[in-house]
mmCIF file of N, CA and C in Angstrom:
data_model
loop_
_atom_site.group_PDB
_atom_site.id
_atom_site.type_symbol
_atom_site.label_atom_id
_atom_site.label_comp_id
_atom_site.label_asym_id
_atom_site.label_seq_id
_atom_site.Cartn_x
_atom_site.Cartn_y
_atom_site.Cartn_z
ATOM 1 N N MET A 196 8.996 -1.221 -1.407
ATOM 2 C CA MET A 196 8.661 -2.509 -0.856
ATOM 3 C C MET A 196 7.526 -3.096 -1.690
ATOM 4 N N LYS A 197 7.732 -4.317 -2.112
ATOM 5 C CA LYS A 197 6.684 -5.026 -2.859
ATOM 6 C C LYS A 197 6.114 -6.121 -1.972
ATOM 7 N N LEU A 198 4.796 -6.234 -2.004
ATOM 8 C CA LEU A 198 4.091 -7.264 -1.245
ATOM 9 C C LEU A 198 3.234 -8.074 -2.198
ATOM 10 N N VAL A 199 3.058 -9.343 -1.889
ATOM 11 C CA VAL A 199 2.232 -10.225 -2.717
ATOM 12 C C VAL A 199 1.171 -10.862 -1.823
ATOM 13 N N TYR A 200 -0.086 -10.766 -2.251
ATOM 14 C CA TYR A 200 -1.200 -11.346 -1.504
ATOM 15 C C TYR A 200 -2.082 -12.162 -2.437
ATOM 16 N N PRO A 201 -2.673 -13.230 -1.913
ATOM 17 C CA PRO A 201 -3.672 -13.938 -2.712
ATOM 18 C C PRO A 201 -4.985 -13.158 -2.692
ATOM 19 N N ALA A 202 -5.665 -13.149 -3.813
ATOM 20 C CA ALA A 202 -6.984 -12.520 -3.927
ATOM 21 C C ALA A 202 -7.931 -13.550 -4.537
ATOM 22 N N ILE A 203 -9.193 -13.471 -4.154
ATOM 23 C CA ILE A 203 -10.194 -14.390 -4.702
ATOM 24 C C ILE A 203 -11.155 -13.582 -5.568
ATOM 25 N N PHE A 204 -11.301 -14.020 -6.818
ATOM 26 C CA PHE A 204 -12.161 -13.371 -7.796
ATOM 27 C C PHE A 204 -13.404 -14.231 -7.994
ATOM 28 N N TYR A 205 -14.574 -13.613 -7.841
ATOM 29 C CA TYR A 205 -15.846 -14.299 -8.036
ATOM 30 C C TYR A 205 -16.571 -13.651 -9.210
ATOM 31 N N PRO A 206 -16.867 -14.427 -10.269
ATOM 32 C CA PRO A 206 -17.550 -13.830 -11.425
ATOM 33 C C PRO A 206 -18.980 -13.418 -11.078
ATOM 34 N N PHE A 207 -19.384 -12.234 -11.598
ATOM 35 C CA PHE A 207 -20.772 -11.786 -11.443
ATOM 36 C C PHE A 207 -21.683 -12.630 -12.316
ATOM 37 N N ASP A 208 -21.233 -12.849 -13.545
ATOM 38 C CA ASP A 208 -22.063 -13.528 -14.547
ATOM 39 C C ASP A 208 -21.222 -14.625 -15.192
ATOM 40 N N GLU A 209 -21.461 -15.868 -14.790
ATOM 41 C CA GLU A 209 -20.639 -16.974 -15.298
ATOM 42 C C GLU A 209 -20.828 -17.203 -16.795
ATOM 43 N N LYS A 210 -22.008 -16.942 -17.333
ATOM 44 C CA LYS A 210 -22.250 -17.172 -18.764
ATOM 45 C C LYS A 210 -21.370 -16.281 -19.630
ATOM 46 N N ASP A 211 -21.380 -15.006 -19.345
ATOM 47 C CA ASP A 211 -20.633 -14.046 -20.162
ATOM 48 C C ASP A 211 -19.207 -13.829 -19.670
ATOM 49 N N GLY A 212 -18.923 -14.245 -18.429
ATOM 50 C CA GLY A 212 -17.587 -14.058 -17.873
ATOM 51 C C GLY A 212 -17.245 -12.610 -17.617
ATOM 52 N N GLU A 213 -18.272 -11.768 -17.504
ATOM 53 C CA GLU A 213 -18.030 -10.345 -17.283
ATOM 54 C C GLU A 213 -18.263 -9.978 -15.828
ATOM 55 N N GLY A 214 -17.404 -9.153 -15.318
ATOM 56 C CA GLY A 214 -17.552 -8.623 -13.979
ATOM 57 C C GLY A 214 -17.106 -9.591 -12.900
ATOM 58 N N PHE A 215 -16.330 -9.078 -11.962
ATOM 59 C CA PHE A 215 -15.814 -9.898 -10.872
ATOM 60 C C PHE A 215 -15.854 -9.122 -9.564
ATOM 61 N N ALA A 216 -16.288 -9.785 -8.515
ATOM 62 C CA ALA A 216 -16.114 -9.283 -7.158
ATOM 63 C C ALA A 216 -14.784 -9.846 -6.678
ATOM 64 N N VAL A 217 -14.066 -9.078 -5.865
ATOM 65 C CA VAL A 217 -12.746 -9.512 -5.406
ATOM 66 C C VAL A 217 -12.633 -9.304 -3.904
ATOM 67 N N GLU A 218 -12.039 -10.277 -3.231
ATOM 68 C CA GLU A 218 -11.710 -10.109 -1.819
ATOM 69 C C GLU A 218 -10.264 -10.515 -1.603
ATOM 70 N N VAL A 219 -9.637 -9.854 -0.638
ATOM 71 C CA VAL A 219 -8.264 -10.178 -0.254
ATOM 72 C C VAL A 219 -8.353 -10.698 1.180
ATOM 73 N N PRO A 220 -8.386 -12.018 1.346
ATOM 74 C CA PRO A 220 -8.671 -12.605 2.665
ATOM 75 C C PRO A 220 -7.725 -12.198 3.789
ATOM 76 N N ASP A 221 -6.473 -11.900 3.477
ATOM 77 C CA ASP A 221 -5.516 -11.532 4.519
ATOM 78 C C ASP A 221 -5.696 -10.104 5.032
ATOM 79 N N LEU A 222 -6.517 -9.313 4.338
ATOM 80 C CA LEU A 222 -6.738 -7.921 4.704
ATOM 81 C C LEU A 222 -8.220 -7.766 5.037
ATOM 82 N N PRO A 223 -8.599 -7.920 6.295
ATOM 83 C CA PRO A 223 -10.016 -7.930 6.684
ATOM 84 C C PRO A 223 -10.803 -6.736 6.141
ATOM 85 N N GLY A 224 -11.894 -7.041 5.470
ATOM 86 C CA GLY A 224 -12.763 -6.013 4.908
ATOM 87 C C GLY A 224 -12.316 -5.480 3.571
ATOM 88 N N CYS A 225 -11.211 -5.965 3.042
ATOM 89 C CA CYS A 225 -10.701 -5.474 1.761
ATOM 90 C C CYS A 225 -11.410 -6.217 0.633
ATOM 91 N N ALA A 226 -12.342 -5.522 -0.008
ATOM 92 C CA ALA A 226 -13.115 -6.110 -1.097
ATOM 93 C C ALA A 226 -13.405 -5.030 -2.125
ATOM 94 N N THR A 227 -13.515 -5.444 -3.374
ATOM 95 C CA THR A 227 -13.774 -4.516 -4.464
ATOM 96 C C THR A 227 -14.332 -5.306 -5.637
ATOM 97 N N GLY A 228 -14.311 -4.754 -6.817
ATOM 98 C CA GLY A 228 -14.785 -5.465 -8.001
ATOM 99 C C GLY A 228 -14.493 -4.679 -9.247
ATOM 100 N N GLY A 229 -14.769 -5.306 -10.381
ATOM 101 C CA GLY A 229 -14.559 -4.651 -11.664
ATOM 102 C C GLY A 229 -15.418 -5.267 -12.738
ATOM 103 N N ASN A 230 -15.630 -4.538 -13.839
ATOM 104 C CA ASN A 230 -16.480 -5.008 -14.929
ATOM 105 C C ASN A 230 -15.796 -5.996 -15.857
ATOM 106 N N SER A 231 -14.488 -6.169 -15.686
ATOM 107 C CA SER A 231 -13.725 -7.152 -16.453
ATOM 108 C C SER A 231 -12.645 -7.698 -15.518
ATOM 109 N N MET A 232 -11.983 -8.762 -15.936
ATOM 110 C CA MET A 232 -10.909 -9.312 -15.100
ATOM 111 C C MET A 232 -9.790 -8.292 -14.943
ATOM 112 N N ALA A 233 -9.434 -7.607 -16.019
ATOM 113 C CA ALA A 233 -8.360 -6.602 -15.948
ATOM 114 C C ALA A 233 -8.720 -5.489 -14.970
ATOM 115 N N GLU A 234 -9.949 -5.003 -15.048
ATOM 116 C CA GLU A 234 -10.376 -3.943 -14.131
ATOM 117 C C GLU A 234 -10.439 -4.459 -12.697
ATOM 118 N N ALA A 235 -10.894 -5.692 -12.506
ATOM 119 C CA ALA A 235 -10.974 -6.279 -11.163
ATOM 120 C C ALA A 235 -9.580 -6.425 -10.548
ATOM 121 N N ILE A 236 -8.606 -6.799 -11.350
ATOM 122 C CA ILE A 236 -7.223 -6.910 -10.858
ATOM 123 C C ILE A 236 -6.706 -5.533 -10.450
ATOM 124 N N ASP A 237 -6.903 -4.531 -11.310
ATOM 125 C CA ASP A 237 -6.473 -3.168 -10.982
ATOM 126 C C ASP A 237 -7.136 -2.669 -9.707
ATOM 127 N N MET A 238 -8.434 -2.921 -9.587
ATOM 128 C CA MET A 238 -9.174 -2.474 -8.414
ATOM 129 C C MET A 238 -8.696 -3.205 -7.153
ATOM 130 N N ALA A 239 -8.379 -4.488 -7.287
ATOM 131 C CA ALA A 239 -7.890 -5.264 -6.144
ATOM 132 C C ALA A 239 -6.539 -4.737 -5.676
ATOM 133 N N ILE A 240 -5.668 -4.431 -6.608
ATOM 134 C CA ILE A 240 -4.349 -3.889 -6.261
ATOM 135 C C ILE A 240 -4.509 -2.537 -5.567
ATOM 136 N N ASP A 241 -5.378 -1.690 -6.095
ATOM 137 C CA ASP A 241 -5.597 -0.380 -5.501
ATOM 138 C C ASP A 241 -6.200 -0.500 -4.102
ATOM 139 N N ALA A 242 -7.216 -1.341 -3.945
ATOM 140 C CA ALA A 242 -7.869 -1.500 -2.643
ATOM 141 C C ALA A 242 -6.901 -2.079 -1.613
ATOM 142 N N ALA A 243 -6.156 -3.096 -1.998
ATOM 143 C CA ALA A 243 -5.210 -3.720 -1.065
ATOM 144 C C ALA A 243 -4.074 -2.758 -0.705
ATOM 145 N N SER A 244 -3.599 -2.006 -1.684
ATOM 146 C CA SER A 244 -2.530 -1.037 -1.421
ATOM 147 C C SER A 244 -3.008 0.034 -0.448
ATOM 148 N N GLY A 245 -4.223 0.516 -0.648
ATOM 149 C CA GLY A 245 -4.791 1.505 0.266
ATOM 150 C C GLY A 245 -4.959 0.949 1.670
ATOM 151 N N TRP A 246 -5.383 -0.303 1.762
ATOM 152 C CA TRP A 246 -5.559 -0.963 3.063
ATOM 153 C C TRP A 246 -4.217 -1.039 3.790
ATOM 154 N N VAL A 247 -3.195 -1.516 3.085
ATOM 155 C CA VAL A 247 -1.870 -1.673 3.688
ATOM 156 C C VAL A 247 -1.276 -0.306 4.046
ATOM 157 N N LEU A 248 -1.423 0.700 3.181
ATOM 158 C CA LEU A 248 -0.892 2.032 3.463
ATOM 159 C C LEU A 248 -1.514 2.594 4.738
ATOM 160 N N GLY A 249 -2.808 2.378 4.923
ATOM 161 C CA GLY A 249 -3.465 2.829 6.145
ATOM 162 C C GLY A 249 -2.841 2.213 7.386
ATOM 163 N N GLU A 250 -2.542 0.927 7.319
ATOM 164 C CA GLU A 250 -1.895 0.251 8.449
ATOM 165 C C GLU A 250 -0.498 0.821 8.690
ATOM 166 N N MET A 251 0.241 1.028 7.610
ATOM 167 C CA MET A 251 1.597 1.559 7.730
ATOM 168 C C MET A 251 1.579 2.946 8.362
ATOM 169 N N GLU A 252 0.668 3.799 7.888
ATOM 170 C CA GLU A 252 0.603 5.160 8.412
ATOM 171 C C GLU A 252 0.167 5.191 9.876
ATOM 172 N N ASP A 253 -0.595 4.182 10.300
ATOM 173 C CA ASP A 253 -1.024 4.097 11.695
ATOM 174 C C ASP A 253 -0.022 3.351 12.570
ATOM 175 N N GLY A 254 1.094 2.917 11.973
ATOM 176 C CA GLY A 254 2.127 2.219 12.734
ATOM 177 C C GLY A 254 1.745 0.795 13.115
ATOM 178 N N LEU A 255 0.795 0.220 12.407
ATOM 179 C CA LEU A 255 0.344 -1.146 12.700
ATOM 180 C C LEU A 255 1.109 -2.153 11.846
ATOM 181 N N PRO A 256 1.177 -3.395 12.296
ATOM 182 C CA PRO A 256 1.897 -4.405 11.510
ATOM 183 C C PRO A 256 1.148 -4.742 10.222
ATOM 184 N N ILE A 257 1.917 -5.059 9.210
ATOM 185 C CA ILE A 257 1.341 -5.455 7.919
ATOM 186 C C ILE A 257 1.119 -6.962 7.959
ATOM 187 N N PRO A 258 -0.102 -7.417 7.673
ATOM 188 C CA PRO A 258 -0.363 -8.863 7.724
ATOM 189 C C PRO A 258 0.493 -9.646 6.737
ATOM 190 N N LYS A 259 0.907 -10.810 7.161
ATOM 191 C CA LYS A 259 1.643 -11.708 6.259
ATOM 192 C C LYS A 259 0.644 -12.373 5.320
ATOM 193 N N ALA A 260 1.102 -12.670 4.128
ATOM 194 C CA ALA A 260 0.248 -13.324 3.144
ATOM 195 C C ALA A 260 0.118 -14.810 3.451
ATOM 196 N N THR A 261 -1.087 -15.318 3.297
ATOM 197 C CA THR A 261 -1.334 -16.753 3.408
ATOM 198 C C THR A 261 -0.733 -17.423 2.180
ATOM 199 N N PRO A 262 -0.084 -18.562 2.331
ATOM 200 C CA PRO A 262 0.436 -19.256 1.149
ATOM 201 C C PRO A 262 -0.690 -19.536 0.138
ATOM 202 N N PHE A 263 -0.362 -19.383 -1.121
ATOM 203 C CA PHE A 263 -1.332 -19.521 -2.218
ATOM 204 C C PHE A 263 -2.145 -20.809 -2.109
ATOM 205 N N ASN A 264 -1.475 -21.925 -1.826
ATOM 206 C CA ASN A 264 -2.163 -23.222 -1.809
ATOM 207 C C ASN A 264 -3.079 -23.404 -0.600
ATOM 208 N N LYS A 265 -3.036 -22.489 0.349
ATOM 209 C CA LYS A 265 -3.902 -22.582 1.534
ATOM 210 C C LYS A 265 -5.185 -21.757 1.386
ATOM 211 N N VAL A 266 -5.278 -20.949 0.331
ATOM 212 C CA VAL A 266 -6.442 -20.085 0.134
ATOM 213 C C VAL A 266 -7.493 -20.834 -0.669
ATOM 214 N N LYS A 267 -8.686 -20.943 -0.092
ATOM 215 C CA LYS A 267 -9.788 -21.668 -0.739
ATOM 216 C C LYS A 267 -10.982 -20.726 -0.893
ATOM 217 N N PRO A 268 -11.503 -20.594 -2.097
ATOM 218 C CA PRO A 268 -12.692 -19.758 -2.299
ATOM 219 C C PRO A 268 -13.896 -20.343 -1.545
ATOM 220 N N GLU A 269 -14.793 -19.465 -1.101
ATOM 221 C CA GLU A 269 -15.994 -19.913 -0.410
ATOM 222 C C GLU A 269 -17.044 -20.433 -1.373
ATOM 223 N N GLU A 270 -16.942 -20.070 -2.647
ATOM 224 C CA GLU A 270 -17.871 -20.533 -3.679
ATOM 225 C C GLU A 270 -17.084 -21.307 -4.725
ATOM 226 N N PRO A 271 -17.706 -22.312 -5.340
ATOM 227 C CA PRO A 271 -16.972 -23.152 -6.299
ATOM 228 C C PRO A 271 -16.471 -22.416 -7.538
ATOM 229 N N ASN A 272 -17.086 -21.284 -7.881
ATOM 230 C CA ASN A 272 -16.646 -20.560 -9.080
ATOM 231 C C ASN A 272 -15.572 -19.513 -8.780
ATOM 232 N N GLY A 273 -15.081 -19.464 -7.536
ATOM 233 C CA GLY A 273 -14.049 -18.496 -7.164
ATOM 234 C C GLY A 273 -12.700 -18.858 -7.748
ATOM 235 N N ILE A 274 -11.958 -17.846 -8.131
ATOM 236 C CA ILE A 274 -10.631 -18.026 -8.735
ATOM 237 C C ILE A 274 -9.607 -17.359 -7.817
ATOM 238 N N VAL A 275 -8.605 -18.105 -7.388
ATOM 239 C CA VAL A 275 -7.545 -17.545 -6.549
ATOM 240 C C VAL A 275 -6.379 -17.134 -7.442
ATOM 241 N N SER A 276 -5.918 -15.914 -7.240
ATOM 242 C CA SER A 276 -4.774 -15.408 -7.990
ATOM 243 C C SER A 276 -3.965 -14.519 -7.056
ATOM 244 N N MET A 277 -2.738 -14.286 -7.401
ATOM 245 C CA MET A 277 -1.878 -13.420 -6.599
ATOM 246 C C MET A 277 -1.905 -12.000 -7.174
ATOM 247 N N ILE A 278 -1.841 -11.016 -6.278
ATOM 248 C CA ILE A 278 -1.712 -9.627 -6.700
ATOM 249 C C ILE A 278 -0.429 -9.067 -6.080
ATOM 250 N N VAL A 279 0.210 -8.169 -6.806
ATOM 251 C CA VAL A 279 1.466 -7.570 -6.359
ATOM 252 C C VAL A 279 1.207 -6.108 -6.023
ATOM 253 N N LEU A 280 1.626 -5.705 -4.823
ATOM 254 C CA LEU A 280 1.465 -4.329 -4.381
ATOM 255 C C LEU A 280 2.836 -3.653 -4.358
ATOM 256 N N ASP A 281 2.963 -2.543 -5.054
ATOM 257 C CA ASP A 281 4.195 -1.751 -5.024
ATOM 258 C C ASP A 281 3.948 -0.610 -4.041
ATOM 259 N N MET A 282 4.262 -0.855 -2.780
ATOM 260 C CA MET A 282 3.925 0.090 -1.721
ATOM 261 C C MET A 282 4.718 1.392 -1.799
ATOM 262 N N ASP A 283 5.932 1.354 -2.305
ATOM 263 C CA ASP A 283 6.712 2.588 -2.436
ATOM 264 C C ASP A 283 6.024 3.549 -3.405
ATOM 265 N N SER A 284 5.630 3.039 -4.564
ATOM 266 C CA SER A 284 4.956 3.882 -5.555
ATOM 267 C C SER A 284 3.608 4.363 -5.041
ATOM 268 N N TYR A 285 2.870 3.466 -4.403
ATOM 269 C CA TYR A 285 1.541 3.822 -3.905
ATOM 270 C C TYR A 285 1.642 4.888 -2.811
ATOM 271 N N ALA A 286 2.566 4.708 -1.882
ATOM 272 C CA ALA A 286 2.733 5.669 -0.788
ATOM 273 C C ALA A 286 3.184 7.025 -1.322
ATOM 274 N N GLU A 287 4.051 7.018 -2.328
ATOM 275 C CA GLU A 287 4.515 8.270 -2.915
ATOM 276 C C GLU A 287 3.350 9.022 -3.556
ATOM 277 N N LYS A 288 2.441 8.280 -4.155
ATOM 278 C CA LYS A 288 1.314 8.892 -4.858
ATOM 279 C C LYS A 288 0.178 9.290 -3.914
ATOM 280 N N TYR A 289 -0.122 8.427 -2.919
ATOM 281 C CA TYR A 289 -1.317 8.637 -2.108
ATOM 282 C C TYR A 289 -1.071 8.880 -0.625
ATOM 283 N N GLY A 290 0.109 8.588 -0.146
ATOM 284 C CA GLY A 290 0.367 8.767 1.284
ATOM 285 C C GLY A 290 0.406 10.240 1.648
ATOM 286 N N ASN A 291 -0.231 10.585 2.753
ATOM 287 C CA ASN A 291 -0.206 11.992 3.142
ATOM 288 C C ASN A 291 -0.248 12.206 4.651
ATOM 289 N N LYS A 292 -0.215 11.145 5.394
ATOM 290 C CA LYS A 292 -0.246 11.312 6.838
ATOM 291 C C LYS A 292 1.141 11.746 7.305
ATOM 292 N N ALA A 293 1.182 12.817 8.024
ATOM 293 C CA ALA A 293 2.454 13.322 8.534
ATOM 294 C C ALA A 293 2.569 12.988 10.026
ATOM 295 N N VAL A 294 3.782 12.768 10.467
ATOM 296 C CA VAL A 294 4.036 12.547 11.893
ATOM 297 C C VAL A 294 5.054 13.580 12.354
ATOM 298 N N ARG A 295 4.912 13.986 13.599
ATOM 299 C CA ARG A 295 5.811 14.987 14.155
ATOM 300 C C ARG A 295 7.014 14.282 14.766
ATOM 301 N N LYS A 296 8.215 14.780 14.449
ATOM 302 C CA LYS A 296 9.460 14.275 15.022
ATOM 303 C C LYS A 296 10.243 15.461 15.558
ATOM 304 N N ASN A 297 10.667 15.380 16.784
ATOM 305 C CA ASN A 297 11.503 16.429 17.367
ATOM 306 C C ASN A 297 12.965 16.016 17.231
ATOM 307 N N LEU A 298 13.831 16.988 16.956
ATOM 308 C CA LEU A 298 15.247 16.673 16.844
ATOM 309 C C LEU A 298 16.071 17.816 17.410
ATOM 310 N N THR A 299 17.314 17.526 17.664
ATOM 311 C CA THR A 299 18.235 18.512 18.208
ATOM 312 C C THR A 299 19.392 18.672 17.236
ATOM 313 N N ILE A 300 19.721 19.946 16.926
ATOM 314 C CA ILE A 300 20.868 20.238 16.063
ATOM 315 C C ILE A 300 21.701 21.320 16.750
ATOM 316 N N PRO A 301 22.963 21.444 16.369
ATOM 317 C CA PRO A 301 23.805 22.490 16.976
ATOM 318 C C PRO A 301 23.244 23.885 16.673
ATOM 319 N N ALA A 302 23.403 24.794 17.613
ATOM 320 C CA ALA A 302 22.888 26.155 17.463
ATOM 321 C C ALA A 302 23.453 26.846 16.220
ATOM 322 N N TRP A 303 24.752 26.673 15.954
ATOM 323 C CA TRP A 303 25.362 27.323 14.797
ATOM 324 C C TRP A 303 24.716 26.859 13.498
ATOM 325 N N LEU A 304 24.317 25.560 13.445
ATOM 326 C CA LEU A 304 23.689 25.015 12.244
ATOM 327 C C LEU A 304 22.282 25.600 12.070
ATOM 328 N N ALA A 305 21.547 25.708 13.174
ATOM 329 C CA ALA A 305 20.211 26.305 13.123
ATOM 330 C C ALA A 305 20.287 27.762 12.660
ATOM 331 N N THR A 306 21.254 28.511 13.168
ATOM 332 C CA THR A 306 21.422 29.913 12.782
ATOM 333 C C THR A 306 21.705 30.040 11.287
ATOM 334 N N ALA A 307 22.627 29.222 10.803
ATOM 335 C CA ALA A 307 22.981 29.259 9.375
ATOM 336 C C ALA A 307 21.791 28.864 8.502
ATOM 337 N N ALA A 308 21.044 27.829 8.910
ATOM 338 C CA ALA A 308 19.887 27.375 8.135
ATOM 339 C C ALA A 308 18.777 28.424 8.141
ATOM 340 N N ASP A 309 18.568 29.064 9.285
ATOM 341 C CA ASP A 309 17.550 30.113 9.377
ATOM 342 C C ASP A 309 17.878 31.295 8.471
ATOM 343 N N LYS A 310 19.139 31.674 8.398
ATOM 344 C CA LYS A 310 19.552 32.785 7.535
ATOM 345 C C LYS A 310 19.260 32.488 6.067
ATOM 346 N N LEU A 311 19.312 31.211 5.705
ATOM 347 C CA LEU A 311 19.064 30.801 4.318
ATOM 348 C C LEU A 311 17.606 30.396 4.080
ATOM 349 N N ASN A 312 16.762 30.582 5.108
ATOM 350 C CA ASN A 312 15.337 30.196 5.013
ATOM 351 C C ASN A 312 15.157 28.748 4.570
ATOM 352 N N ILE A 313 15.960 27.861 5.121
ATOM 353 C CA ILE A 313 15.872 26.444 4.776
ATOM 354 C C ILE A 313 14.670 25.817 5.482
ATOM 355 N N ASN A 314 13.900 25.066 4.729
ATOM 356 C CA ASN A 314 12.747 24.352 5.275
ATOM 357 C C ASN A 314 13.268 23.078 5.941
ATOM 358 N N TYR A 315 13.201 23.027 7.256
ATOM 359 C CA TYR A 315 13.746 21.895 8.009
ATOM 360 C C TYR A 315 13.043 20.586 7.653
ATOM 361 N N SER A 316 11.731 20.638 7.581
ATOM 362 C CA SER A 316 10.975 19.412 7.298
ATOM 363 C C SER A 316 11.330 18.834 5.932
ATOM 364 N N GLN A 317 11.364 19.694 4.918
ATOM 365 C CA GLN A 317 11.674 19.217 3.573
ATOM 366 C C GLN A 317 13.110 18.695 3.497
ATOM 367 N N THR A 318 14.037 19.386 4.142
ATOM 368 C CA THR A 318 15.433 18.959 4.145
ATOM 369 C C THR A 318 15.580 17.598 4.807
ATOM 370 N N LEU A 319 14.910 17.406 5.944
ATOM 371 C CA LEU A 319 14.977 16.113 6.626
ATOM 372 C C LEU A 319 14.338 15.013 5.783
ATOM 373 N N GLN A 320 13.192 15.316 5.172
ATOM 374 C CA GLN A 320 12.546 14.314 4.309
ATOM 375 C C GLN A 320 13.464 13.906 3.165
ATOM 376 N N ASN A 321 14.072 14.886 2.499
ATOM 377 C CA ASN A 321 14.979 14.581 1.388
ATOM 378 C C ASN A 321 16.154 13.720 1.854
ATOM 379 N N ALA A 322 16.718 14.067 3.004
ATOM 380 C CA ALA A 322 17.860 13.304 3.521
ATOM 381 C C ALA A 322 17.448 11.880 3.898
ATOM 382 N N LEU A 323 16.285 11.732 4.507
ATOM 383 C CA LEU A 323 15.826 10.389 4.884
ATOM 384 C C LEU A 323 15.539 9.533 3.663
ATOM 385 N N ILE A 324 14.918 10.125 2.657
ATOM 386 C CA ILE A 324 14.641 9.386 1.423
ATOM 387 C C ILE A 324 15.953 8.931 0.783
ATOM 388 N N GLU A 325 16.932 9.807 0.758
ATOM 389 C CA GLU A 325 18.237 9.446 0.201
ATOM 390 C C GLU A 325 18.881 8.330 1.029
ATOM 391 N N GLN A 326 18.802 8.428 2.348
ATOM 392 C CA GLN A 326 19.403 7.413 3.235
ATOM 393 C C GLN A 326 18.795 6.040 3.047
ATOM 394 N N ILE A 327 17.473 5.985 2.847
ATOM 395 C CA ILE A 327 16.824 4.668 2.718
ATOM 396 C C ILE A 327 16.690 4.239 1.257
ATOM 397 N N ASN A 328 17.325 5.004 0.374
ATOM 398 C CA ASN A 328 17.394 4.648 -1.051
ATOM 399 C C ASN A 328 16.034 4.541 -1.713
ATOM 400 N N MET A 329 15.164 5.482 -1.450
ATOM 401 C CA MET A 329 13.861 5.485 -2.133
ATOM 402 C C MET A 329 14.059 6.211 -3.420
#
């Protein structure tokens, strides 16, 4: 799943153009920065992805992005730009919250799987990933 959010970049030093503070207004408290525009963009993507992953793992709704033209910087030197979050890649790399799911299977299947020392959790995860085409 890819998500796009507006981010506001504020330069630390307008003369040299080095260093930017970044906020993602649609994600309350999501702020970061970098020593260059490239680093600030990377940091913004990482911070926003972590924010969204936390919501996903807690079962909370993911905020919708404000349309680009509706986002206004609080300072005149602020720059609005869009950032793209690849949540599938981020979750695969950093997601680790597990949830317990109970299921029922036929006794004969459980017996056969136990004899082969099959890991139920891993098997279910693999099957679910295949089903949802991750």
